[in-house]
Amino acid sequence: MKRHKKTKLKIKPDWRWTGIIFASTIGISATMSFLSNELLSGGGLVLSLAVLFAIIFIGIIFDIIGVAVTAAEEGPFHSMAARKSPEAVIAIRLLRKADRVSSFCNDVVGDICGIISGSAAAVIAVRAVSGDDPILSVIAQLGMSALVAGLTIGGKSLGKSVAMLNSTAIVYTASKIIYTLKSLPKRLFNCKG
């Protein structure tokens, strides 16, 4: 009997993509941290809670997009692209780079939102307990951390189910938003001229 030799697959790291992810993580993280710190320091408890819930919501939305891109099929978008739909062309690009889109949405934005929401929860807990009682302070911090973890994990769990069931619609909606943002400068310039 002949034995077949197994060929080893050599996987090379994509240093360019790693550099892009690294740089975008630093930029997005710095921007979101700055904005959340400004909003948390300048506002009261209600505004701080609104900022916290917005950060959690952003993380969940990007997680949904990341899962939807990995679950969706290209087929429906090809017929739309044939009818000259620019959103469908963007959707096909997203699906063909599903690994990178998912990595960016789930890992970069999702992890940043998780870290910032944890920090924001600690700030809110300290602000909510204005006394010198250390036990009350610890209870407030534990309660806020548990609430943030529950909302984040529960929201992402629910979001994954929604993303799997509605992947085509979610990818198309994300593509429409990307197209609108990309074409906004051109439309604004044409309106002024």
CSV table of C-alpha atoms in Angstrom, one decimal:
chain,number,residue,atom,x,y,z
A,1,MET,CA,0.0,0.0,0.0
A,2,LYS,CA,1.2,3.4,-0.9
A,3,ARG,CA,1.1,6.1,1.8
A,4,HIS,CA,0.1,9.5,0.7
A,5,LYS,CA,2.3,12.3,1.9
A,6,LYS,CA,0.5,15.0,3.7
A,7,THR,CA,1.3,18.5,2.4
A,8,LYS,CA,1.7,21.1,5.0
A,9,LEU,CA,-0.2,24.3,4.4
A,10,LYS,CA,1.9,27.3,5.2
A,11,ILE,CA,-0.1,30.1,6.5
A,12,LYS,CA,1.6,33.4,6.4
A,13,PRO,CA,0.4,36.2,8.6
A,14,ASP,CA,-1.1,39.2,6.8
A,15,TRP,CA,1.0,41.9,8.2
A,16,ARG,CA,-0.7,44.7,6.3
A,17,TRP,CA,-4.2,43.7,7.6
A,18,THR,CA,-2.7,43.3,11.1
A,19,GLY,CA,-1.3,46.9,10.9
A,20,ILE,CA,-4.6,48.3,9.7
A,21,ILE,CA,-6.5,46.6,12.5
A,22,PHE,CA,-3.9,47.8,15.0
A,23,ALA,CA,-4.0,51.4,13.8
A,24,SER,CA,-7.8,51.4,13.5
A,25,THR,CA,-8.2,50.0,17.0
A,26,ILE,CA,-6.0,52.7,18.5
A,27,GLY,CA,-7.9,55.4,16.6
A,28,ILE,CA,-11.4,54.1,17.3
A,29,SER,CA,-10.5,53.4,21.0
A,30,ALA,CA,-9.0,56.8,21.5
A,31,THR,CA,-12.0,58.6,19.9
A,32,MET,CA,-14.6,56.6,21.8
A,33,SER,CA,-12.7,57.0,25.1
A,34,PHE,CA,-12.4,60.7,24.6
A,35,LEU,CA,-16.1,61.2,23.6
A,36,SER,CA,-17.3,59.0,26.5
A,37,ASN,CA,-15.1,60.7,29.0
A,38,GLU,CA,-16.3,64.1,27.9
A,39,LEU,CA,-19.9,63.1,28.0
A,40,LEU,CA,-19.5,61.3,31.4
A,41,SER,CA,-17.6,64.2,33.0
A,42,GLY,CA,-19.9,66.9,31.7
A,43,GLY,CA,-23.3,65.3,32.4
A,44,GLY,CA,-25.4,64.1,35.2
A,45,LEU,CA,-26.3,60.5,36.1
A,46,VAL,CA,-29.0,60.2,33.5
A,47,LEU,CA,-26.7,61.4,30.6
A,48,SER,CA,-24.0,59.1,31.9
A,49,LEU,CA,-26.4,56.1,31.8
A,50,ALA,CA,-27.5,57.1,28.3
A,51,VAL,CA,-23.9,57.2,27.1
A,52,LEU,CA,-23.2,53.8,28.8
A,53,PHE,CA,-26.3,52.2,27.1
A,54,ALA,CA,-25.3,53.8,23.8
A,55,ILE,CA,-21.9,52.2,24.0
A,56,ILE,CA,-23.3,48.8,24.8
A,57,PHE,CA,-25.8,49.2,21.9
A,58,ILE,CA,-23.1,50.1,19.4
A,59,GLY,CA,-21.2,46.9,20.4
A,60,ILE,CA,-24.3,44.8,20.0
A,61,ILE,CA,-25.1,46.3,16.5
A,62,PHE,CA,-21.6,45.7,15.2
A,63,ASP,CA,-21.6,42.2,16.6
A,64,ILE,CA,-24.9,41.6,14.6
A,65,ILE,CA,-23.3,42.9,11.5
A,66,GLY,CA,-20.2,40.8,11.9
A,67,VAL,CA,-22.3,37.6,12.3
A,68,ALA,CA,-24.6,38.5,9.5
A,69,VAL,CA,-21.7,39.0,7.0
A,70,THR,CA,-20.4,35.5,7.8
A,71,ALA,CA,-23.9,33.9,7.5
A,72,ALA,CA,-25.2,35.7,4.4
A,73,GLU,CA,-25.0,34.3,0.8
A,74,GLU,CA,-23.9,36.3,-2.2
A,75,GLY,CA,-26.7,35.1,-4.5
A,76,PRO,CA,-29.5,37.6,-3.7
A,77,PHE,CA,-27.0,40.5,-4.1
A,78,HIS,CA,-25.8,39.4,-7.6
A,79,SER,CA,-29.3,40.0,-9.1
A,80,MET,CA,-29.5,43.4,-7.4
A,81,ALA,CA,-26.0,44.3,-8.7
A,82,ALA,CA,-27.1,43.3,-12.2
A,83,ARG,CA,-29.8,45.9,-11.9
A,84,LYS,CA,-27.1,48.5,-11.1
A,85,SER,CA,-27.7,48.7,-7.3
A,86,PRO,CA,-24.6,50.3,-5.7
A,87,GLU,CA,-25.6,49.0,-2.3
A,88,ALA,CA,-25.5,45.4,-3.7
A,89,VAL,CA,-22.0,45.9,-5.0
A,90,ILE,CA,-20.9,47.0,-1.6
A,91,ALA,CA,-22.7,44.0,0.0
A,92,ILE,CA,-20.8,41.6,-2.3
A,93,ARG,CA,-17.5,43.2,-1.3
A,94,LEU,CA,-18.4,42.8,2.3
A,95,LEU,CA,-19.3,39.2,1.8
A,96,ARG,CA,-16.1,38.4,-0.1
A,97,LYS,CA,-14.1,39.9,2.8
A,98,ALA,CA,-16.4,38.4,5.5
A,99,ASP,CA,-13.4,37.3,7.6
A,100,ARG,CA,-12.0,40.8,7.8
A,101,VAL,CA,-15.4,42.5,8.2
A,102,SER,CA,-16.3,40.1,11.0
A,103,SER,CA,-12.9,40.6,12.7
A,104,PHE,CA,-13.4,44.4,12.5
A,105,CYS,CA,-17.0,44.4,13.7
A,106,ASN,CA,-16.8,41.7,16.4
A,107,ASP,CA,-13.2,42.0,17.6
A,108,VAL,CA,-12.2,45.7,17.1
A,109,VAL,CA,-15.5,47.6,17.7
A,110,GLY,CA,-17.0,44.9,20.0
A,111,ASP,CA,-14.0,44.6,22.2
A,112,ILE,CA,-13.5,48.4,22.4
A,113,CYS,CA,-17.2,48.9,23.4
A,114,GLY,CA,-16.8,46.2,26.0
A,115,ILE,CA,-13.8,47.8,27.6
A,116,ILE,CA,-15.2,51.4,27.4
A,117,SER,CA,-18.5,50.3,28.8
A,118,GLY,CA,-16.8,48.6,31.7
A,119,SER,CA,-14.8,51.8,32.5
A,120,ALA,CA,-17.9,53.9,32.1
A,121,ALA,CA,-19.8,51.6,34.5
A,122,ALA,CA,-17.1,52.1,37.1
A,123,VAL,CA,-17.2,55.9,36.8
A,124,ILE,CA,-21.0,55.9,37.0
A,125,ALA,CA,-21.0,53.7,40.1
A,126,VAL,CA,-18.5,55.9,41.9
A,127,ARG,CA,-20.6,59.0,41.0
A,128,ALA,CA,-23.8,57.4,42.1
A,129,VAL,CA,-22.5,56.7,45.5
A,130,SER,CA,-21.4,60.1,46.7
A,131,GLY,CA,-20.7,59.1,50.3
A,132,ASP,CA,-17.7,57.7,52.1
A,133,ASP,CA,-19.2,54.3,52.7
A,134,PRO,CA,-16.7,51.8,51.1
A,135,ILE,CA,-19.2,48.9,51.3
A,136,LEU,CA,-21.9,50.8,49.4
A,137,SER,CA,-19.3,51.8,46.8
A,138,VAL,CA,-18.2,48.2,46.3
A,139,ILE,CA,-21.8,47.1,46.0
A,140,ALA,CA,-22.5,49.8,43.4
A,141,GLN,CA,-19.5,48.9,41.3
A,142,LEU,CA,-20.3,45.2,41.4
A,143,GLY,CA,-23.9,45.9,40.5
A,144,MET,CA,-23.0,48.2,37.6
A,145,SER,CA,-20.4,45.7,36.3
A,146,ALA,CA,-22.9,42.8,36.5
A,147,LEU,CA,-25.6,44.9,34.7
A,148,VAL,CA,-23.2,45.9,31.9
A,149,ALA,CA,-22.0,42.3,31.5
A,150,GLY,CA,-25.6,41.0,31.4
A,151,LEU,CA,-26.8,43.6,28.9
A,152,THR,CA,-23.7,43.1,26.7
A,153,ILE,CA,-23.7,39.3,26.7
A,154,GLY,CA,-27.5,39.0,26.6
A,155,GLY,CA,-27.8,41.5,23.8
A,156,LYS,CA,-25.1,39.8,21.7
A,157,SER,CA,-26.7,36.4,22.3
A,158,LEU,CA,-30.0,37.7,21.0
A,159,GLY,CA,-28.3,39.6,18.2
A,160,LYS,CA,-26.6,36.5,16.9
A,161,SER,CA,-29.9,34.8,16.5
A,162,VAL,CA,-31.3,37.8,14.7
A,163,ALA,CA,-28.2,38.0,12.5
A,164,MET,CA,-28.5,34.4,11.5
A,165,LEU,CA,-32.2,34.6,10.6
A,166,ASN,CA,-32.0,38.0,8.8
A,167,SER,CA,-28.4,38.0,7.5
A,168,THR,CA,-29.3,39.2,3.9
A,169,ALA,CA,-31.4,42.1,5.2
A,170,ILE,CA,-28.8,43.1,7.7
A,171,VAL,CA,-26.0,43.1,5.2
A,172,TYR,CA,-28.1,45.0,2.7
A,173,THR,CA,-28.9,47.6,5.4
A,174,ALA,CA,-25.3,47.9,6.4
A,175,SER,CA,-24.4,48.4,2.7
A,176,LYS,CA,-27.0,51.1,2.3
A,177,ILE,CA,-25.5,53.0,5.3
A,178,ILE,CA,-22.0,52.6,3.9
A,179,TYR,CA,-23.1,53.8,0.5
A,180,THR,CA,-24.9,56.8,2.0
A,181,LEU,CA,-21.9,57.8,4.0
A,182,LYS,CA,-19.5,57.3,1.0
A,183,SER,CA,-21.8,59.4,-1.3
A,184,LEU,CA,-22.6,62.1,1.3
A,185,PRO,CA,-19.6,64.4,0.5
A,186,LYS,CA,-20.4,64.2,-3.2
A,187,ARG,CA,-24.0,65.0,-2.7
A,188,LEU,CA,-23.2,67.9,-0.3
A,189,PHE,CA,-20.7,69.3,-2.9
A,190,ASN,CA,-23.2,69.0,-5.7
A,191,CYS,CA,-25.9,70.8,-3.5
A,192,LYS,CA,-23.5,73.7,-2.9
A,193,GLY,CA,-22.6,74.0,-6.5
